[in-house]
Amino acid sequence: MSTIRTRALTKRFRGGQVAVDHLDLDVPEGSVYGFLGPNGSGKTTTIRMVLGLASPTSGAVELFGDAMPAASASALPRVGALIEGPACYPFLTGQENLARLDAADPTSVRRTRSARIDHALDRVGLAAASGKRYRAYSLGMRQRLGIAAALLRPRDLLVLDEPTNGLDPQGTREVRHLIRELADEGTTVFVSSHLLAEVEQICTHAAVLSRGRLVADGEVSALRGSLSSRLVVSTPDGPLAATTLSGLGFTDVLAQDGTVSAAVGDVEPDVACAALVRDGVRVRGLAVERPSLEEAFVALTGEGFDVAE
């Protein structure tokens, strides 16, 4: 079953600007789903429509198989979300802010509130800073608190909009680990990001949005697999190595300073290495490089990921 499903979802603002254009998404239950695109590509607008925070111009949204917004009362308590950063009272502590948020949830259980808050703060590494006022929190700490707010109760779906924004490398690694841990527990995690390398490390599935349109979606391995792997040879004998590889049947042979690369075909790398050495090529290194998700994105869209909208 799809945890999130959209059909022809469209959002057109006054003045005619189309932010989201006939978007079809299927987010598999139990997946870690990366929602990718440059800043301004329509990611946050889509999330807001999925959660009923914005009305679509046309199209349909389903959560857990039920149509939204009609199913909001039953579906939304099963969802935890961090969208565009947390909104908290600056004069309250992190713990007090979570208590306020939990008290506003009509489905929360008061007698377990304190224990749940402590557990959520501990999961995001804020236990030691729980008594610190929010205005003294760094950007990364505020992001962590927003994730903690989404984890105040068990969730079937967790929606995170740029969850590693403002985090240092250690904090980023901890959030990655937390996302994997939640997925292992059965939670579907929907991660919106413009950082392709980040998403590639944690996501099982991904969709790429460009100018409001879906340009690719599927398993991350399949998206990478849309490009062929390349054999890369480090050698000072570039022209000779290129001739040898071409003679073996390799295609798309490219020679650059110190390296020669070619699309991997039917010839095994060890056979290619033996042929290179036999022809007198000084091989300093040989590797098969798989394409990254970023390279797949550029090939699919024909543009760099940081192109301004």
Short mmCIF file of C-alpha atoms in Angstrom, two decimals, residues 27 51 55 58 60 64 71 96 112 138-139 146-147 159-160 163 166 176 192 223 230 232 253 263 276 280-281 299-300:
data_model
loop_
_atom_site.label_atom_id
_atom_site.label_comp_id
_atom_site.label_asym_id
_atom_site.label_seq_id
_atom_site.Cartn_x
_atom_site.Cartn_y
_atom_site.Cartn_z
CA VAL A 27 5.35 6.54 -1.53
CA LEU A 51 -0.80 17.47 4.94
CA SER A 55 -5.39 23.60 -0.84
CA SER A 58 -6.69 20.52 -8.74
CA ALA A 60 -6.10 14.42 -5.42
CA PHE A 64 -2.87 5.70 4.17
CA ALA A 71 -9.65 11.91 6.26
CA GLU A 96 8.61 23.40 27.97
CA THR A 112 2.82 9.82 29.80
CA SER A 138 21.72 27.12 17.67
CA LEU A 139 20.09 26.50 14.28
CA GLY A 146 11.59 20.13 15.63
CA ILE A 147 12.34 16.47 14.97
CA VAL A 159 7.66 14.03 7.02
CA LEU A 160 10.93 15.93 7.30
CA PRO A 163 16.02 17.83 8.32
CA GLY A 166 22.06 23.84 10.08
CA ARG A 176 20.83 9.79 9.32
CA SER A 192 12.54 16.55 1.35
CA LEU A 223 17.75 5.85 -10.74
CA ARG A 230 32.53 3.47 -15.87
CA VAL A 232 38.50 4.41 -14.72
CA VAL A 253 36.30 6.20 -24.12
CA ALA A 263 31.51 2.83 -20.19
CA LEU A 276 46.56 -2.80 -20.70
CA GLY A 280 52.79 -1.60 -22.15
CA VAL A 281 50.37 0.76 -20.37
CA ALA A 299 21.54 13.29 -17.02
CA LEU A 300 17.77 13.18 -16.49
#
